[in-house]
Coordinates of C-alpha atoms and ligand atoms in Angstrom, one line a residue:
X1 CA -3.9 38.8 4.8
X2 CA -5.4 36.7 2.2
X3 CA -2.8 33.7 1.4
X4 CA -2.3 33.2 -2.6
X5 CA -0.9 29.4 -3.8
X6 CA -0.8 28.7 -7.3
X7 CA -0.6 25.3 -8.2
X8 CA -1.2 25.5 -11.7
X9 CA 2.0 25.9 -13.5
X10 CA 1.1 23.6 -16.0
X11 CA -1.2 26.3 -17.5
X12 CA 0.9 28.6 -17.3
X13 CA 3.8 30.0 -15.4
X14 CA 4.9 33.7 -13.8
X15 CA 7.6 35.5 -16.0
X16 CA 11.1 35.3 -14.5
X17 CA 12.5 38.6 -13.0
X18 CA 15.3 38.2 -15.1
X19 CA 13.2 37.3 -17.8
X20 CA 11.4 40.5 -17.8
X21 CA 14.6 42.6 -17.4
X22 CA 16.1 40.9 -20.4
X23 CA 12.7 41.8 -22.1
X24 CA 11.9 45.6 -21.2
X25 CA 14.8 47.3 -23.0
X26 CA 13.2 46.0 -26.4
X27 CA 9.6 47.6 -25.6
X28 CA 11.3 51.1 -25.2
X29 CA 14.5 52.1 -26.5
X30 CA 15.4 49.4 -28.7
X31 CA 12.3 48.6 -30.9
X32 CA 13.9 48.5 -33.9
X33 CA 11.9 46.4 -36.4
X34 CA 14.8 43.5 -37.6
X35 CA 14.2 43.8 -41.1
X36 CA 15.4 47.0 -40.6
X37 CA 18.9 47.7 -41.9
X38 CA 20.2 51.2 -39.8
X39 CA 21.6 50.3 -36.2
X40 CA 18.7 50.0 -33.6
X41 CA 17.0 47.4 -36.8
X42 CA 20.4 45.3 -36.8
X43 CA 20.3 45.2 -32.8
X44 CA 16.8 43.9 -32.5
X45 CA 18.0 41.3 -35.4
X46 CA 21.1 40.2 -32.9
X47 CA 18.7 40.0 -30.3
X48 CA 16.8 37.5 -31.8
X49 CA 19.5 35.6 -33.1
X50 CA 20.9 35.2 -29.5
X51 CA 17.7 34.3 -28.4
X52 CA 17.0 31.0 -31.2
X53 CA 20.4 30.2 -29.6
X54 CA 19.6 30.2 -26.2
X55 CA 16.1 28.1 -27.5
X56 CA 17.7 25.9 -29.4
X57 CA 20.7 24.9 -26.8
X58 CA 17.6 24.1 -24.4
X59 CA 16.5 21.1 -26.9
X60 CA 19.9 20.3 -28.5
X61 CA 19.0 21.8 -32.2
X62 CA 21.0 23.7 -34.2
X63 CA 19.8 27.5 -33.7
X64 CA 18.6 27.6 -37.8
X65 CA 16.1 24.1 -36.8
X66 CA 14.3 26.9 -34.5
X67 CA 11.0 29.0 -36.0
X68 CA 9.3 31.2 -33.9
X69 CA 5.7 31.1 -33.8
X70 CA 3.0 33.3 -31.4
X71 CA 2.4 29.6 -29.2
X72 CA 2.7 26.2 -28.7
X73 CA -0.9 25.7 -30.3
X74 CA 0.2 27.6 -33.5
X75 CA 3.5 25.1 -34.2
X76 CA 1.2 22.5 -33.4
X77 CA -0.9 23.2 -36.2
X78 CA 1.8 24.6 -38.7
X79 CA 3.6 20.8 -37.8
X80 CA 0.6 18.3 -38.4
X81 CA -1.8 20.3 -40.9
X82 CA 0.8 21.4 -43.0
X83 CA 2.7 18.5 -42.6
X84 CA -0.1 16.3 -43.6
X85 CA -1.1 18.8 -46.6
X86 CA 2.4 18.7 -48.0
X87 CA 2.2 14.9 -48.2
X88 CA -0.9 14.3 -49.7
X89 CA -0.3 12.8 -52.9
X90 CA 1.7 9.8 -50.4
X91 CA -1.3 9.3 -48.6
X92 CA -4.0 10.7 -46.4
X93 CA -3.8 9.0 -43.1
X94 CA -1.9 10.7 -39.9
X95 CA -1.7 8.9 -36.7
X96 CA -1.5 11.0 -33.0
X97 CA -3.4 10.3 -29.9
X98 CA -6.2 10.1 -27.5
X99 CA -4.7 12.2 -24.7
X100 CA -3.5 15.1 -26.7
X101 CA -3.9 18.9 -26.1
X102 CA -7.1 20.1 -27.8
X103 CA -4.4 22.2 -30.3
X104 CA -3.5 18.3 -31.8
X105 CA -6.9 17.0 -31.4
X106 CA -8.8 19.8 -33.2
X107 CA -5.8 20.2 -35.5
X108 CA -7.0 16.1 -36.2
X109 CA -10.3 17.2 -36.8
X110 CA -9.6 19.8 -39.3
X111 CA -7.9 17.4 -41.1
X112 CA -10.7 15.2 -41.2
X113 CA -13.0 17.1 -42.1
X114 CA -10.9 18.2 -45.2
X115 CA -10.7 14.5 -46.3
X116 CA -8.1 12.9 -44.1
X117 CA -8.0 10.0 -42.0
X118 CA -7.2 9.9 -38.6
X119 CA -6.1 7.5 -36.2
X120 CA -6.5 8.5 -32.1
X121 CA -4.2 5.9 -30.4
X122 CA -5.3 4.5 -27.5
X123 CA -3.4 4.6 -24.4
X124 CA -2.7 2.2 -20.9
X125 CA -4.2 2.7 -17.8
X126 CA -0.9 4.7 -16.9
X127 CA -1.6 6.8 -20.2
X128 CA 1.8 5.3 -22.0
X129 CA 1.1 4.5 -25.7
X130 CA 2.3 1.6 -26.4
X131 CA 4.8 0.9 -29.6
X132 CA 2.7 -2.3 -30.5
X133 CA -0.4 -0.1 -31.3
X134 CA 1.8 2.2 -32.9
X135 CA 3.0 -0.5 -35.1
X136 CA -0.4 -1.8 -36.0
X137 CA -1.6 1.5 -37.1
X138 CA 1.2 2.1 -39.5
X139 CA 0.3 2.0 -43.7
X140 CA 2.0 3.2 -46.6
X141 CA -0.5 6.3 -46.6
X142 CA 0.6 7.1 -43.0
X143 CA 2.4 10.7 -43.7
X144 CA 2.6 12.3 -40.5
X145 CA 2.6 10.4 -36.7
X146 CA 2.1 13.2 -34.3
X147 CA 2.6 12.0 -30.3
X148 CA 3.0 14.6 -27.2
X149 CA 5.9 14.0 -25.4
X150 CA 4.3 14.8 -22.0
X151 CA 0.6 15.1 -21.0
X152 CA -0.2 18.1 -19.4
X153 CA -3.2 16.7 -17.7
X154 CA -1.9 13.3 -16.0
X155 CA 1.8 14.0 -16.8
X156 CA 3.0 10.5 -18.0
X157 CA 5.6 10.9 -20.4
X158 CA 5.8 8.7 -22.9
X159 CA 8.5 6.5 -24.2
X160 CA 9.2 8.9 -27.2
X161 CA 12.5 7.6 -29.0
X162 CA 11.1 4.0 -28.5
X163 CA 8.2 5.2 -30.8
X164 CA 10.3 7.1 -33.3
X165 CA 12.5 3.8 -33.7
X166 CA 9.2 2.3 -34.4
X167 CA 8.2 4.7 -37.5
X168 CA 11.4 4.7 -38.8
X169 CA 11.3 0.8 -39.1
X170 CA 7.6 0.8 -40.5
X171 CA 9.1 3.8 -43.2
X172 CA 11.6 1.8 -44.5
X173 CA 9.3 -1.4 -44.8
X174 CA 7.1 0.4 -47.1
X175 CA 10.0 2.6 -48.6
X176 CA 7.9 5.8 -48.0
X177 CA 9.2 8.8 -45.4
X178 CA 6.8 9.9 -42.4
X179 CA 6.7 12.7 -40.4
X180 CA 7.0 12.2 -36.9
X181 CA 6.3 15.5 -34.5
X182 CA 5.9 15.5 -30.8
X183 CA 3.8 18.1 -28.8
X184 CA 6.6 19.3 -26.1
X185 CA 5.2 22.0 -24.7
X186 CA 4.5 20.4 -21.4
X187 CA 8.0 18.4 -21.6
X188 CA 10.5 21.9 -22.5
X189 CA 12.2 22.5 -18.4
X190 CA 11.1 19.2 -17.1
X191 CA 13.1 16.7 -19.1
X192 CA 15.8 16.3 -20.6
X193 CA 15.2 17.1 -24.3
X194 CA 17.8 15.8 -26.9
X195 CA 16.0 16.1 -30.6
X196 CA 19.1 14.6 -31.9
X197 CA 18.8 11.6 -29.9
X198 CA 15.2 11.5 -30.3
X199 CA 15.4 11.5 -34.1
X200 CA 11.9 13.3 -34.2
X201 CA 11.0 16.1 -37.3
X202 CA 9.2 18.4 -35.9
X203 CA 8.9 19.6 -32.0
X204 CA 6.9 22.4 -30.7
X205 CA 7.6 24.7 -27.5
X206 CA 6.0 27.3 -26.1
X207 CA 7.4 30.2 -23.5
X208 CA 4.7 30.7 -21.2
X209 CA 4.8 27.2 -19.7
X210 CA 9.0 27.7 -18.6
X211 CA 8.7 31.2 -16.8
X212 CA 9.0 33.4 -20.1
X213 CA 5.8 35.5 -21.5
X214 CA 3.0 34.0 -23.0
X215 CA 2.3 34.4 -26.8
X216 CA 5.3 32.7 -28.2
X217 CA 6.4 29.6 -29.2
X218 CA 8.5 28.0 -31.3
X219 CA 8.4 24.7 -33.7
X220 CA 11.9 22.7 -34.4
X221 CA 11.7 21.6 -38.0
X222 CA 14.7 19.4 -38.6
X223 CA 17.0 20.8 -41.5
X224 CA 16.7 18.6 -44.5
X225 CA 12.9 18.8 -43.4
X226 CA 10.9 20.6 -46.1
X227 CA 7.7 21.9 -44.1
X228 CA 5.7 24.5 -45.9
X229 CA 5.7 28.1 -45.0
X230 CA 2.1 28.6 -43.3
X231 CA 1.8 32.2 -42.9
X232 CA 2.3 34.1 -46.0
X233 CA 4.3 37.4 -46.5
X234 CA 7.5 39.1 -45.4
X235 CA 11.1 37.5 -45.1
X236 CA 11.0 36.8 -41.5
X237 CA 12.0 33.1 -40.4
X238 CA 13.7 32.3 -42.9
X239 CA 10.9 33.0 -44.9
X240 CA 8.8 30.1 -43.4
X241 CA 6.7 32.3 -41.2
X242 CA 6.2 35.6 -42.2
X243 CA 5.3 38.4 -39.8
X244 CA 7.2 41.1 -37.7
X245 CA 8.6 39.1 -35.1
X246 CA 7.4 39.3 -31.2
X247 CA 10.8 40.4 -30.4
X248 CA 10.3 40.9 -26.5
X249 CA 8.1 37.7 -26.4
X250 CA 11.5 36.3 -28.1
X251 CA 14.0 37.9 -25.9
X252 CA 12.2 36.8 -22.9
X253 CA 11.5 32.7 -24.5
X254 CA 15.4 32.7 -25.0
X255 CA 15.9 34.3 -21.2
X256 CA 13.5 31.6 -20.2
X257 CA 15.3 28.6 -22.1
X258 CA 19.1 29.8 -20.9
X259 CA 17.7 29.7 -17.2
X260 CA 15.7 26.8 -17.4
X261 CA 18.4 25.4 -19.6
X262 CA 21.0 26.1 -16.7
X263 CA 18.7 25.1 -13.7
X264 CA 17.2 21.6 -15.3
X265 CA 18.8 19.3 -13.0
X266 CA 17.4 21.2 -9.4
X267 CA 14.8 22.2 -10.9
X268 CA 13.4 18.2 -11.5
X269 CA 14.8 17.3 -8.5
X270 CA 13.3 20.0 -6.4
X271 CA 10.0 20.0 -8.0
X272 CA 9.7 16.0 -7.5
X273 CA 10.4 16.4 -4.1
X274 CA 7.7 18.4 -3.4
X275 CA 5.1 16.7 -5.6
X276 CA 6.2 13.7 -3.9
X277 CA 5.5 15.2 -0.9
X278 CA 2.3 16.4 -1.1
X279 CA 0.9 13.1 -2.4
X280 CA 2.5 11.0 0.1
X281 CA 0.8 14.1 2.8
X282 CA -2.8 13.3 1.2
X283 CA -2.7 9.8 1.0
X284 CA -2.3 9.7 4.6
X285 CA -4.4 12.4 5.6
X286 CA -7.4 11.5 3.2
X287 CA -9.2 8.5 2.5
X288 CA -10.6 7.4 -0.7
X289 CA -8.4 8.6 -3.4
X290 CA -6.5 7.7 -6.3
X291 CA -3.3 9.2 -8.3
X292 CA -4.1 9.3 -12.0
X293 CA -0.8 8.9 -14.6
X294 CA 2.1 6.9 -14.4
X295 CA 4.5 7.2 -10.9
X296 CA 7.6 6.4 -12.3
X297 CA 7.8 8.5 -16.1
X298 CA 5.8 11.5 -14.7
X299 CA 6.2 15.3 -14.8
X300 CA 7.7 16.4 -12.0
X301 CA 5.2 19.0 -10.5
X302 CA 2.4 16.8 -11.7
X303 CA 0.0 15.6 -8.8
X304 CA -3.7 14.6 -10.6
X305 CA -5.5 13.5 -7.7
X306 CA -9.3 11.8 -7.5
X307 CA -11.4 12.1 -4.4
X308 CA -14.0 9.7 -4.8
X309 CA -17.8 11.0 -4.2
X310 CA -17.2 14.6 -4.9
X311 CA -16.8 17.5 -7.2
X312 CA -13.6 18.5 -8.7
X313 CA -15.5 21.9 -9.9
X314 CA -17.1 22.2 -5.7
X315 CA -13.1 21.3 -4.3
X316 CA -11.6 24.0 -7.0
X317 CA -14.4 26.9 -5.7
X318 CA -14.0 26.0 -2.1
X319 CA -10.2 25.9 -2.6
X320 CA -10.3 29.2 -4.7
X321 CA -11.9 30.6 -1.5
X322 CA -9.3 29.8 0.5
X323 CA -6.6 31.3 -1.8
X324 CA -5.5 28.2 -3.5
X325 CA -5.6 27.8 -7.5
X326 CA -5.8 24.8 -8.9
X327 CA -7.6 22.6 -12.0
X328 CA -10.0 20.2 -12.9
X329 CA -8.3 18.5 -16.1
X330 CA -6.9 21.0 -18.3
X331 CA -7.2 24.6 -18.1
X332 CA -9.1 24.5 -21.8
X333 CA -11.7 22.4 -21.4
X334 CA -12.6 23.8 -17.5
X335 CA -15.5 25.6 -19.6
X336 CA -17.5 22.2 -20.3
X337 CA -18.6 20.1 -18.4
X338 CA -17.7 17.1 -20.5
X339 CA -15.4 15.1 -18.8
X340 CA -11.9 15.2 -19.4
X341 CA -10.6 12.7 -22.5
X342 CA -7.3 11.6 -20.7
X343 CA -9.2 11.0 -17.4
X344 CA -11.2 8.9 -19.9
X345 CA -8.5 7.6 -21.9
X346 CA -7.1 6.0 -19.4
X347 CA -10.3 4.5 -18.0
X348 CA -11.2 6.4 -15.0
X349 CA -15.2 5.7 -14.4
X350 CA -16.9 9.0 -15.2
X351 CA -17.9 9.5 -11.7
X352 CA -14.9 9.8 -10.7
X353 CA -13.6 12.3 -13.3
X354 CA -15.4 14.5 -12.2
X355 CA -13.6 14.4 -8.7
X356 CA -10.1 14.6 -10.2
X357 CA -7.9 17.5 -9.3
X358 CA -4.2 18.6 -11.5
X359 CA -1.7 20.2 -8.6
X360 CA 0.7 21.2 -10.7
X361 CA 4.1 22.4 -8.5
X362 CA 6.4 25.1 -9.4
X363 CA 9.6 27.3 -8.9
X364 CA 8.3 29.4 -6.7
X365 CA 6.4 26.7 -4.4
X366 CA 6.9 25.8 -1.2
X367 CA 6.5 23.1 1.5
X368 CA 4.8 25.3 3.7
X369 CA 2.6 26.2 1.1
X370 CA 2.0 22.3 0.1
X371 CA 1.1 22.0 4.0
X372 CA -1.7 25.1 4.1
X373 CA -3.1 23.2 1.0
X374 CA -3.4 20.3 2.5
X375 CA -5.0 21.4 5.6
X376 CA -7.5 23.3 3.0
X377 CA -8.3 19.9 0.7
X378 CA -8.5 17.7 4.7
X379 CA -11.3 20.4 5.7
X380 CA -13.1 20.9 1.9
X381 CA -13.2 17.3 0.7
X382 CA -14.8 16.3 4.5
X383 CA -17.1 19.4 4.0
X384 CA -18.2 18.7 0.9
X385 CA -18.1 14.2 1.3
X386 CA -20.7 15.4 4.5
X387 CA -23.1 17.0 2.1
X388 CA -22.8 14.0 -0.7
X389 CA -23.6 11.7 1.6
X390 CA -26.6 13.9 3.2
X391 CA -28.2 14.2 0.0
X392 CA -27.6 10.6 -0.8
X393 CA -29.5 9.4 1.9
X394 CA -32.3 11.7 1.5
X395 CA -32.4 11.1 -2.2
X396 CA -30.8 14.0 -3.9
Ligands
PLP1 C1 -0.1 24.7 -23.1 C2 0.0 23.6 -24.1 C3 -0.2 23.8 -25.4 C4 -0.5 25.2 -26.0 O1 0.5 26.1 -25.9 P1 0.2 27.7 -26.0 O2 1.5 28.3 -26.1 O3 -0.6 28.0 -24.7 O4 -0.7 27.8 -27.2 C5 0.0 22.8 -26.3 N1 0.2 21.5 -25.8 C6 0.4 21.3 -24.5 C7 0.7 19.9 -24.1 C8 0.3 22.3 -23.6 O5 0.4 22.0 -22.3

């Protein structure tokens, strides 16, 4: 039999069981729309209450701070285009980062090419902004400061409250009010998420990266925030995004939160034992390699490995082969060939980006799983350091 490892739950995840039971009554028998107002309309309109409830409780928001949106990429945008549209006649300058997800980035783009200015925030060689930069990119025209809470390539989380404190100090300086939002799809399940504490605006979630389905997210907008609708029509969301709600992909996002919600604290632990693991297994077993992202605030699945002289693309096919999935950078950008821009970011020679490898660890992983992959990357990374070195010395 064929063996099948997936080690990519950072792009996405499998649905729960229970997540999918919760979810396949409202495909069939009650498929009421909820603006409906006869019975079946009024239970799909419970459903969906329960379910903001169960999202909310996950990132300690009240459940009316909690709009549902068809992905993480989709709040993203509605957060820091809208965000920064709404503000205008304050300024025109938003500040967010060089390691975000290509949602932020090209959300950035956009902007700029509609007359904004942006500012891409360096990071350290860990990948941690730091609050100095932060603070030196700061004006009176800065409407909107937009900074993921965890990178989905390198996993470094970053020291979000810190930088909050940081924006609310530069606000009341120049007695203007800026937006801060955080990217948290990669953080929802794997940290402790408090938006209270953290004092952020706006946060966006997504379900397919915590065991629910993919093609629904959600973005926290905190009350007394006035974000602009950005789709235009029906009631729905309290009128700030209109569409017939995905009520399964809802039902199975609030599943999702309530177990991930009740789980947190094995799940983290469980998850950095096995990460830890398998790095501490292929630092001893293979020469020439380097962990990317910070060791001590990391993700805890996250294991982005480099192995010198090689191809990440050649190590992912010949891994593939054996069974095993895994990625080069982020799942997005796996179509180009230009190197990753966190690899780069955090100044990994481009050589050697292209040898980097994301392991990301799950629920359903296993040690003995982590020790046929390692047996796989001792055999493929000799196999394919024997050719590089061939052709090296014969000039290729
Ligand atoms: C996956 C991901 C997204 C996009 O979420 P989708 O629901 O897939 O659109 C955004 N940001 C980060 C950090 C992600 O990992």
């Amino acid at each position: 039999m064929t063996k099948s490892i997936y080690l990519d739950y950072s792009a996405t995840t499998p649905v729960k069981k229970e997540v999918l039971d919760a979810m396949i009554p409202y495909f069939t028998e009650l498929y009421g729309n909820p603006s409906s107002l006869y019975t079946i309309g009024q239970e799909s309109k419970n459903a969906i209450a329960a379910a903001r409830e169960q999202v909310a409780a996950l990132i300690g928001a009240q459940p009316a701070e909690v709009y549902f949106t068809s992905s993480g990429t989709e709040a993203d945008n509605w957060a820091v285009i809208e965000g920064a549209m709404w503000k205008r006649k304050q300024g025109r300058h938003v500040i967010t980062t060089q390691i975000e997800h290509h949602a932020l980035l090209h959300s950035g783009a956009y902007l700029e090419k509609e007359g904004f200015e942006v500012t891409y925030l360096p990071v350290d060689p860990d990948g941690f902004v730091r609050v100095a930069d932060l603070k030196a990119a700061l004006r009176p025209e800065t409407t909107v400061v937009s900074i993921m809470f965890a990178n989905n390539e390198i996993g470094t989380i970053e020291p979000i409250a810190e930088l909050v404190q940081a924006v609310r100090e530069a606000q009341e300086g120049f007695g203007t009010k800026i937006l801060f939002h955080t990217d948290a799809v990669q953080a929802l399940g794997n940290v402790h998420i408090d938006v209270k504490a953290l004092g952020v605006d706006m946060l966006s979630i997504s379900g397919h990266k915590i065991y629910g389905p993919k093609g629904i997210g959600a973005l926290y907008i905190r009350k007394g925030v006035n974000l602009p609708e950005h789709m235009h029509g029906g009631g729905q969301e309290a009128k700030r995004r209109a569409g017939t709600e995905n009520l399964t992909g809802i039902v199975g996002f609030g599943k999702a939160a309530e177990l991930s919600r009740e789980n947190l604290e094995t799940h983290i632990e469980q998850l950095t034992k096995l990460r830890n693991y398998f790095i501490d297994r292929v630092r001893e077993k293979i020469a020439d390699i380097r962990i990317n992202g910070s060791l001590e605030s990391r993700l805890p699945g996250n294991a982005n490995i480099t192995f010198k002289y090689i191809e990440g693309e050649a190590i992912l096919l010949l891994l593939d082969m054996k069974g095993i999935a895994v990625s080069t950078g982020s799942a997005c950008s796996s179509a180009s060939l230009t190197p990753s821009h966190v690899l780069t970011a955090i100044g990994v020679p481009v050589e050697e980006i292209h040898g980097s490898i994301r392991f990301t660890v799950g629920d359903f992983t296993t040690k003995e799983d982590l020790d046929y992959v390692v047996e796989a990357l001792i055999e493929v990374v000799a196999k394919l350091r024997n050719i590089s070195s061939v052709s090296a010395e014969s000039g290729f």
